[in-house]
Tab-separated table of C-alpha atoms in Angstrom:
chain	number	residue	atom	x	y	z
A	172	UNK	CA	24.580	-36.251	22.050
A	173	UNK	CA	22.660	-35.331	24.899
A	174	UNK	CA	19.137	-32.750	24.428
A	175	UNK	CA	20.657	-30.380	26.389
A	176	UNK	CA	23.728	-30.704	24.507
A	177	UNK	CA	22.500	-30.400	21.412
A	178	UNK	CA	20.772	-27.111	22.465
A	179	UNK	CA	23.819	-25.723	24.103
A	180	UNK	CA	25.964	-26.373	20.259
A	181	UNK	CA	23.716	-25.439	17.615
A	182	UNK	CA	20.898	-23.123	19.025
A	183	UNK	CA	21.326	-21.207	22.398
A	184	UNK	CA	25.640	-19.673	21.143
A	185	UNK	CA	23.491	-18.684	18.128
A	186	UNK	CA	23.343	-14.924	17.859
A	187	UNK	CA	19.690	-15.136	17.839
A	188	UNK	CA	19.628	-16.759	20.584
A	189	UNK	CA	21.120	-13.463	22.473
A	190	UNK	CA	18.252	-11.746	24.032
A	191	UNK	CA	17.026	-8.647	22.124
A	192	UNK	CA	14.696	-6.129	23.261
A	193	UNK	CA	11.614	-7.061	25.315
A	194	UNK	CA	13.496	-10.008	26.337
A	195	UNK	CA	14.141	-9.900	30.233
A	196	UNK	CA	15.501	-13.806	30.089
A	197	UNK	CA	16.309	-16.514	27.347
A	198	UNK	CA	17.224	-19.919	27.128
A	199	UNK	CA	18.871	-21.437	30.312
A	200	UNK	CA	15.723	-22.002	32.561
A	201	UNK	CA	12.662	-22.923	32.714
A	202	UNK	CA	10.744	-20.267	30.703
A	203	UNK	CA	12.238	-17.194	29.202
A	204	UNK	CA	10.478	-13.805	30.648
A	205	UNK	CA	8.954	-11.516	28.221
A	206	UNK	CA	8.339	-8.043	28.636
A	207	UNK	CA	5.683	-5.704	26.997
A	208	UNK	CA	5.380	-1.964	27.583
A	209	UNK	CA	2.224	-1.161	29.204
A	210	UNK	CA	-0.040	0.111	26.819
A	211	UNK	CA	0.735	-2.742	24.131
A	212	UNK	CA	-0.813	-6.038	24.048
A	213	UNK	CA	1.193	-9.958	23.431
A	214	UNK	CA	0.469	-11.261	19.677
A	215	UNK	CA	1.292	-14.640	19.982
A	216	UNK	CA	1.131	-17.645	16.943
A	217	UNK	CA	2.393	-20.739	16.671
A	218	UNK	CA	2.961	-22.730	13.362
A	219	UNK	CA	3.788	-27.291	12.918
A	220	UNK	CA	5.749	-28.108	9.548
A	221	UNK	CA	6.310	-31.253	8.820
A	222	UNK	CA	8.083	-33.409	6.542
A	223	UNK	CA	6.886	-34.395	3.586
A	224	UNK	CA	3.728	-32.255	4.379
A	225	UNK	CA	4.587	-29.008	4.431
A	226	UNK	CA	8.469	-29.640	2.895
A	227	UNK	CA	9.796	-32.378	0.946
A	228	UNK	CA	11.952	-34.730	3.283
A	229	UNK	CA	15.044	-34.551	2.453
A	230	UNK	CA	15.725	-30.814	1.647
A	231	UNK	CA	18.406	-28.494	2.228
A	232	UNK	CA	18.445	-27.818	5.935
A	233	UNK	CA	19.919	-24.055	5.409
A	234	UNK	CA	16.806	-23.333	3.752
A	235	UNK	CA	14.419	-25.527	5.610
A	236	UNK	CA	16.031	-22.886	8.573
A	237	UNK	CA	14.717	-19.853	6.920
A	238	UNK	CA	11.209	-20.884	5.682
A	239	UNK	CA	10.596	-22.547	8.864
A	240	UNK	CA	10.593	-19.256	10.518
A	241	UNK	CA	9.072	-17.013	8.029
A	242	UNK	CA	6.003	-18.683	7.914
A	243	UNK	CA	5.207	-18.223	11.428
A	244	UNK	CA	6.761	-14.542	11.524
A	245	UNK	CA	4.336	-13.902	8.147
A	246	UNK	CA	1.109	-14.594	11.231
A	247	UNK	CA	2.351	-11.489	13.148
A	248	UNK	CA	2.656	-9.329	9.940
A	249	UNK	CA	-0.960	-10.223	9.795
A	250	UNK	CA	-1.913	-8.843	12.496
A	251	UNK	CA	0.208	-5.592	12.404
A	252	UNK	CA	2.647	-6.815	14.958
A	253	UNK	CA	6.380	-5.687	15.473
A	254	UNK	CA	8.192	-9.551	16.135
A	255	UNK	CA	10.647	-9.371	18.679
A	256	UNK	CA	10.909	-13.475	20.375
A	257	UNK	CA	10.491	-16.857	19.167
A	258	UNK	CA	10.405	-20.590	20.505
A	259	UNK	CA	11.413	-23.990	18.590
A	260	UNK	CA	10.339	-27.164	19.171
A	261	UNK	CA	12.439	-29.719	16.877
A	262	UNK	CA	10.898	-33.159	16.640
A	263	UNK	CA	14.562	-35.089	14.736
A	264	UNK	CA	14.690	-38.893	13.801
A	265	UNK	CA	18.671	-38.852	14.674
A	266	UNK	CA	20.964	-36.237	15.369
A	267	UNK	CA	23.201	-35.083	12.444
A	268	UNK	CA	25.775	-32.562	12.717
A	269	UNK	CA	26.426	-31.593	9.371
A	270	UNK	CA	22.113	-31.122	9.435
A	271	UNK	CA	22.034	-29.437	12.893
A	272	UNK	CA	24.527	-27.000	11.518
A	273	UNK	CA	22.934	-25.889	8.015
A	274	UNK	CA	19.672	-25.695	9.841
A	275	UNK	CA	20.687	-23.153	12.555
A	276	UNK	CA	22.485	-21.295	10.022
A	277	UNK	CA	19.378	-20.942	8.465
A	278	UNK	CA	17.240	-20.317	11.511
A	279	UNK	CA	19.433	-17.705	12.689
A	280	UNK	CA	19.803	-15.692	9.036
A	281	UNK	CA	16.205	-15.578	9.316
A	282	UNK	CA	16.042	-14.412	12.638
A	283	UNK	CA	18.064	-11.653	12.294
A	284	UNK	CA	16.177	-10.113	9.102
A	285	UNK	CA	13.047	-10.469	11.045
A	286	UNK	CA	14.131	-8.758	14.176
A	287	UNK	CA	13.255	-12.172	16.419
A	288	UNK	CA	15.723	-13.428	19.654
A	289	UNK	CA	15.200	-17.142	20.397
A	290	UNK	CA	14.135	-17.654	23.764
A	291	UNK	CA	13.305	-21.162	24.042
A	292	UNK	CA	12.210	-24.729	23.188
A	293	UNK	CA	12.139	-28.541	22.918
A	294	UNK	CA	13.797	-31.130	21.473
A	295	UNK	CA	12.573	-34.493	21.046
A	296	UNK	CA	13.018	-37.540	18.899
A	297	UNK	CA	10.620	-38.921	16.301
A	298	UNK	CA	9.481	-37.940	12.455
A	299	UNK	CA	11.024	-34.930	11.677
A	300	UNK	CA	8.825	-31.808	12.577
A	301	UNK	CA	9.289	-28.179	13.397
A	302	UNK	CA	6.925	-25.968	15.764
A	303	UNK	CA	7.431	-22.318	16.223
A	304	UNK	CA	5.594	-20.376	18.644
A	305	UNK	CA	6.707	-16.115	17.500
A	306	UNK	CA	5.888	-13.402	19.847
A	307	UNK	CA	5.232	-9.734	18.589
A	308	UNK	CA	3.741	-6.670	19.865
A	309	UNK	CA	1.332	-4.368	18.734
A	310	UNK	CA	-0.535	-0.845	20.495
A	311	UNK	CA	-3.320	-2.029	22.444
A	312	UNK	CA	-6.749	-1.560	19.666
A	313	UNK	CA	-4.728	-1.725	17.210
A	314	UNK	CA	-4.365	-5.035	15.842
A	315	UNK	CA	-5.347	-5.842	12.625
A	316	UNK	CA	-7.795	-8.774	12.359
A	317	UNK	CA	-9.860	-10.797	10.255
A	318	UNK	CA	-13.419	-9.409	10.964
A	319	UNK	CA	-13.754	-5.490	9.826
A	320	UNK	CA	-13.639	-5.681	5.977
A	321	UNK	CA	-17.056	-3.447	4.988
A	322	UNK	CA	-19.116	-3.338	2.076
A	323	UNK	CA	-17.325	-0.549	-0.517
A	324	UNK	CA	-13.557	-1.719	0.947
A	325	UNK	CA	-10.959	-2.271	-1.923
A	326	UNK	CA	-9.419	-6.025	-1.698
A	327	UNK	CA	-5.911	-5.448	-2.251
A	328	UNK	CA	-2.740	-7.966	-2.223
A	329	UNK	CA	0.608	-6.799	-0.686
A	330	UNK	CA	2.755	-8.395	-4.118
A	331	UNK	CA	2.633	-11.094	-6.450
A	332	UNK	CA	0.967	-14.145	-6.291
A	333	UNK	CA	2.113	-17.984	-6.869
A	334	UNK	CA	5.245	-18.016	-6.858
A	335	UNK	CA	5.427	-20.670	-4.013
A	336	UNK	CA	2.914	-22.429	-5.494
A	337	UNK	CA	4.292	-22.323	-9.173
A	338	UNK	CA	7.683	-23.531	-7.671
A	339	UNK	CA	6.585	-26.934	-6.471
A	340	UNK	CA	7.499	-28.906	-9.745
A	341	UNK	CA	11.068	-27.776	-8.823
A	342	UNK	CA	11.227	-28.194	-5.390
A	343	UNK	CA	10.144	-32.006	-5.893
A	344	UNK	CA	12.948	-31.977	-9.168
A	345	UNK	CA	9.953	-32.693	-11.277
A	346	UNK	CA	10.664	-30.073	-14.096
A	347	UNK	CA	13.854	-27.518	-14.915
A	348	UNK	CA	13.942	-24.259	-16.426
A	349	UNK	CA	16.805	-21.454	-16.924
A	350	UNK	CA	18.168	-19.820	-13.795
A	351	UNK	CA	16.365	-16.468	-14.680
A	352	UNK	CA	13.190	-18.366	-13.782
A	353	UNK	CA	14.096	-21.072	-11.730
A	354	UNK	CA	15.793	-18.712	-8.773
A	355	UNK	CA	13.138	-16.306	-8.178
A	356	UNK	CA	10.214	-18.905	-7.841
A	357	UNK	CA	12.805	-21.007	-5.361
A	358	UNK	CA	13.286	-18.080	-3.280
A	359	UNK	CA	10.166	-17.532	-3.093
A	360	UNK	CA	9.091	-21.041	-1.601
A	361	UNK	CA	12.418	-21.509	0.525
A	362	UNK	CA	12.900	-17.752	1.461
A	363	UNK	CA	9.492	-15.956	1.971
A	364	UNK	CA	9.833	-12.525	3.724
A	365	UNK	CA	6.881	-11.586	6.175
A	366	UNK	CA	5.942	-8.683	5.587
A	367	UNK	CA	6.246	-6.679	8.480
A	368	UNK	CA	6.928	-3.628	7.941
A	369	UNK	CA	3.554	-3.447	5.872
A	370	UNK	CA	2.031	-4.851	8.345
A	371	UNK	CA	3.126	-1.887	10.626
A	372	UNK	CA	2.177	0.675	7.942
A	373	UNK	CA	-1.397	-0.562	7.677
A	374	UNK	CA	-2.316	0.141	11.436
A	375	UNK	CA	-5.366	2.311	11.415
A	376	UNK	CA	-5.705	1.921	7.541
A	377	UNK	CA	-7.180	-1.653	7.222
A	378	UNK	CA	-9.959	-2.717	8.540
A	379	UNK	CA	-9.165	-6.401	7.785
A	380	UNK	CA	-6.433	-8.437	6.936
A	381	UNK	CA	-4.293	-11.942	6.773
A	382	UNK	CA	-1.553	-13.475	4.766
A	383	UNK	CA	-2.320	-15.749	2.264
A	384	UNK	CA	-0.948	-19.732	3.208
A	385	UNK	CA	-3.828	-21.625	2.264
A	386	UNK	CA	-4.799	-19.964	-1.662
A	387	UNK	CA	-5.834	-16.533	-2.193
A	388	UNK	CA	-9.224	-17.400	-2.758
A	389	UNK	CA	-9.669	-20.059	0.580
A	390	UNK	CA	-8.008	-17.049	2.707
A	391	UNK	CA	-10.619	-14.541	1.071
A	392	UNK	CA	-13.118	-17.246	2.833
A	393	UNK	CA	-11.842	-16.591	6.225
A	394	UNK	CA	-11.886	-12.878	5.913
A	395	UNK	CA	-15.382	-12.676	4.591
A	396	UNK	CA	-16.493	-15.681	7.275
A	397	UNK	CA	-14.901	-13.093	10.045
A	398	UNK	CA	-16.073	-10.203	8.535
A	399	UNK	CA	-19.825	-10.990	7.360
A	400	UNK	CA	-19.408	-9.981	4.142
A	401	UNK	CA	-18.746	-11.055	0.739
A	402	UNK	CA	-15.436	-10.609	-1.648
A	403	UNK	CA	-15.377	-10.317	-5.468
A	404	UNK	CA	-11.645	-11.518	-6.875
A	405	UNK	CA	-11.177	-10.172	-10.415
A	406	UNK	CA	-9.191	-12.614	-12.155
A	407	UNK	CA	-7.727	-10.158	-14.347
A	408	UNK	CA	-6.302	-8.367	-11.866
A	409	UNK	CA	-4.090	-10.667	-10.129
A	410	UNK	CA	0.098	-9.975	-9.908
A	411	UNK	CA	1.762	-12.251	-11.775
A	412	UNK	CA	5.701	-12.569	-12.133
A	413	UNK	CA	7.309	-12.413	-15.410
A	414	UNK	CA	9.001	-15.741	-13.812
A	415	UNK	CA	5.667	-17.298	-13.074
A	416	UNK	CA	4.184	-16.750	-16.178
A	417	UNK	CA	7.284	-17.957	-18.347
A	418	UNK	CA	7.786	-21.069	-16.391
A	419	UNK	CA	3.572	-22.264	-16.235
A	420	UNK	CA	2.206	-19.936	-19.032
A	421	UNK	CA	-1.170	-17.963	-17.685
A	422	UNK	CA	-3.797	-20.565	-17.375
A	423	UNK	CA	-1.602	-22.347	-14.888
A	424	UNK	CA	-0.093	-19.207	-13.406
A	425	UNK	CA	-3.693	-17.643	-12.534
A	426	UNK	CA	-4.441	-21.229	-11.226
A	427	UNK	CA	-1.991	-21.236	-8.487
A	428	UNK	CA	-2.046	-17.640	-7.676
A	429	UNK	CA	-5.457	-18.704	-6.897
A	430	UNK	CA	-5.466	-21.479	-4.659
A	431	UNK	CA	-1.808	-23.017	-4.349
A	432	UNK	CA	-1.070	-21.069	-1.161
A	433	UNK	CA	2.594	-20.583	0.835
A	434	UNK	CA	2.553	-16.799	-1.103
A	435	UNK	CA	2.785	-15.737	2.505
A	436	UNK	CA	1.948	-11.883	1.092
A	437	UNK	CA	-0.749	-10.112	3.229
A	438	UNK	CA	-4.152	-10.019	1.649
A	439	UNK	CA	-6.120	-7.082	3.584
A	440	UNK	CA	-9.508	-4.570	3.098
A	441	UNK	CA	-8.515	-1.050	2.836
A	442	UNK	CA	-11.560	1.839	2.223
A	443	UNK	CA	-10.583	3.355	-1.154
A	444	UNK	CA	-9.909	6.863	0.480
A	445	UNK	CA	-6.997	5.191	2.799
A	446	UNK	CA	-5.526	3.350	-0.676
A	447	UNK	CA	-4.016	6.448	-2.264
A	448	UNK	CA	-1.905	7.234	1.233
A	449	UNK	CA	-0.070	3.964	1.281
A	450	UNK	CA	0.781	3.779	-2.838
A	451	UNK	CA	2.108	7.200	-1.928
A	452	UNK	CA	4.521	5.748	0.639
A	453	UNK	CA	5.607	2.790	-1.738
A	454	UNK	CA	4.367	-0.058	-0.843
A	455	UNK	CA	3.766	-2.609	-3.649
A	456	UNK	CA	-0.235	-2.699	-3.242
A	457	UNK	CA	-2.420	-4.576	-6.024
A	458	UNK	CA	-6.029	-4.100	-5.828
A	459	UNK	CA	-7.539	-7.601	-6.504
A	460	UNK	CA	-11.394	-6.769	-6.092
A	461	UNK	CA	-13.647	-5.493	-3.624
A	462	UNK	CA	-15.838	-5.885	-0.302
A	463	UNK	CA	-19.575	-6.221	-1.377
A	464	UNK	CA	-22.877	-7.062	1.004
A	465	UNK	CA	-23.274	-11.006	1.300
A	466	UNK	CA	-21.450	-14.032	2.333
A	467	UNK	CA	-18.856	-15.998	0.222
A	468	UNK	CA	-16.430	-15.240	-2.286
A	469	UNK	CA	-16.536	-14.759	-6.037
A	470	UNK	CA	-14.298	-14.939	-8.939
A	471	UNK	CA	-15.093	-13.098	-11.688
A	472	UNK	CA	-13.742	-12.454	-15.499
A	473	UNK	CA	-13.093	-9.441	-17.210
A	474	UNK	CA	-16.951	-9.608	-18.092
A	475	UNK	CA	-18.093	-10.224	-14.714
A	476	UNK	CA	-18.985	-13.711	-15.144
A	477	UNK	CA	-18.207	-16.032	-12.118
A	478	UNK	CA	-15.816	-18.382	-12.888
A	479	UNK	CA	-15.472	-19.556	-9.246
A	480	UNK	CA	-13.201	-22.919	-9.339
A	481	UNK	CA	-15.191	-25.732	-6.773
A	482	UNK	CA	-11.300	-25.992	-5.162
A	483	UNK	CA	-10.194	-22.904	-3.453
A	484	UNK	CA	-6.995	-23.627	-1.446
A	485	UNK	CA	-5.188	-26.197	0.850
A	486	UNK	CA	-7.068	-28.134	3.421
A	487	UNK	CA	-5.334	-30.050	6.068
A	488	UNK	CA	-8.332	-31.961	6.732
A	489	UNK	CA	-10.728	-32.298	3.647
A	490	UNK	CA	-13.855	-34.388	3.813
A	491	UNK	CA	-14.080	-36.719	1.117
A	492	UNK	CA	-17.633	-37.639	-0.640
């Protein structure tokens, strides 16, 4: 089977794959044509999984669809953007139909919950990798970024933590447990849901904010890099699942709530005065800890002591001693 083939069978008849709005021209040519309203700016991020990185190889290709795509949808929730396009570039060792199949199946499930056409792409043969490249849009000033936490801002979480993380020993078939435990920590890792429409609500009410990938506490670094500042975690305070805790027990819960990343939840500075406004609307906000003056981030106990662990979160490229 030809590229273009392949494209034509299992991607561009997908009903993602039918335009949407802001999307003036698809797949078919050489570039698809986007379109954003004047007055909006173009939020654009793209994300590289690959096997036996950032999924075990093999895995079920259905889900491989979904999470493929929600982790690079979860960017533009961080900045407070509505998705509307995406682009996939599928590196594949050989071309399987039965795989092809479960994958766009997937891919386009996840698609449609997130409000995202496909417009475009590559194929190409080698170790299998995905790249997706989402495209959102957000009123012009009002993205949310990294850099505006300030000194007397409330660190809050948008839901629980480690779930992803706390999953792994199932994922890889290393350990079992009951269905009431097992399921929610799987759906978790295979099915994350960005959260956008939080994202959207927290437009003019943050000053900073991210999702979590990398560990709560290595994402805290970016924010407080960004923002000049420093962030105090309060251990005791993290949102832990029932399912979590039953499957690890606490030590090991709080452990990867801390730093085993892929909770893909927004982590975000709010000043206390906005906080009240947005638990009024719903939205399942967990104050973690707090802006302070100074650089670096700091765990603390229900005593105040730092407890900072030396390992904070997932490094692609850590230097060895």
């Amino acid at each position: 089977m030809g590229e273009f083939e392949l494209i034509r069978n299992y991607f561009a008849a997908a009903p993602c794959a039918q335009g949407g709005e802001g999307v003036a021209l698809g797949i078919g040519d050489d570039c698809a044509l986007l379109a954003v309203p004047p007055g909006e700016q173009l939020a654009v991020s793209t994300d590289t999984l690959v096997a036996g990185v950032h999924f075990p190889d093999p895995c079920d290709p259905f889900l491989l669809g979904q999470r493929s795509l929600a982790v690079a949808v979860s960017d533009l929730a961080a900045m407070g953007a509505k998705p509307f396009a995406f682009t996939l570039a599928l590196t594949l060792p050989t071309v399987t139909a039965d795989w092809l199949q479960a994958y766009a199946r997937g891919l386009n499930q996840m698609a449609q919950a997130c409000g995202v056409a496909l417009v475009g792409g590559d194929t190409t043969r080698g170790p299998l990798s995905l790249t997706m490249t989402v495209f959102g849009r957000v009123p012009s000033g009002q993205a949310l970024t990294r850099s505006g936490a300030q000194p007397g801002d409330l660190l809050c979480v948008g839901g629980e933590l480690g779930n992803a993380a706390g999953a792994l020993p199932l994922v890889l078939g290393q350990r079992s447990a009951e269905p009431a435990i097992v399921e929610p920590l799987l759906a978790h890792y295979w099915s994350p849901r960005p959260q956008i429409d939080l994202g959207l609500a927290l437009r003019g009410k943050a000053r900073a904010a991210m999702d979590i990938s990398d560990g709560l506490l290595a994402d805290c670094g970016h924010i407080a890099v960004a923002s000049g500042v420093a962030l105090q975690v309060e251990r005791d305070r993290l949102p832990l699942s029932n399912a979590l805790l039953a499957f690890l027990g606490r030590a090991d819960a709080e452990q990867v709530a801390l730093s085993g990343g892929d909770d893909y939840v927004l982590l975000f500075a709010v000043p206390p005065s906005r906080l009240s406004a947005l638990q009024a609307e719903g939205w399942p906000i967990h104050v973690i800890g707090s802006v302070l003056a100074g650089q670096g981030v700091t765990l603390v106990d229900s005593d105040g002591h730092d407890i900072t662990p030396r390992v904070r979160g997932y490094q692609h490229f850590r230097e060895t001693p």
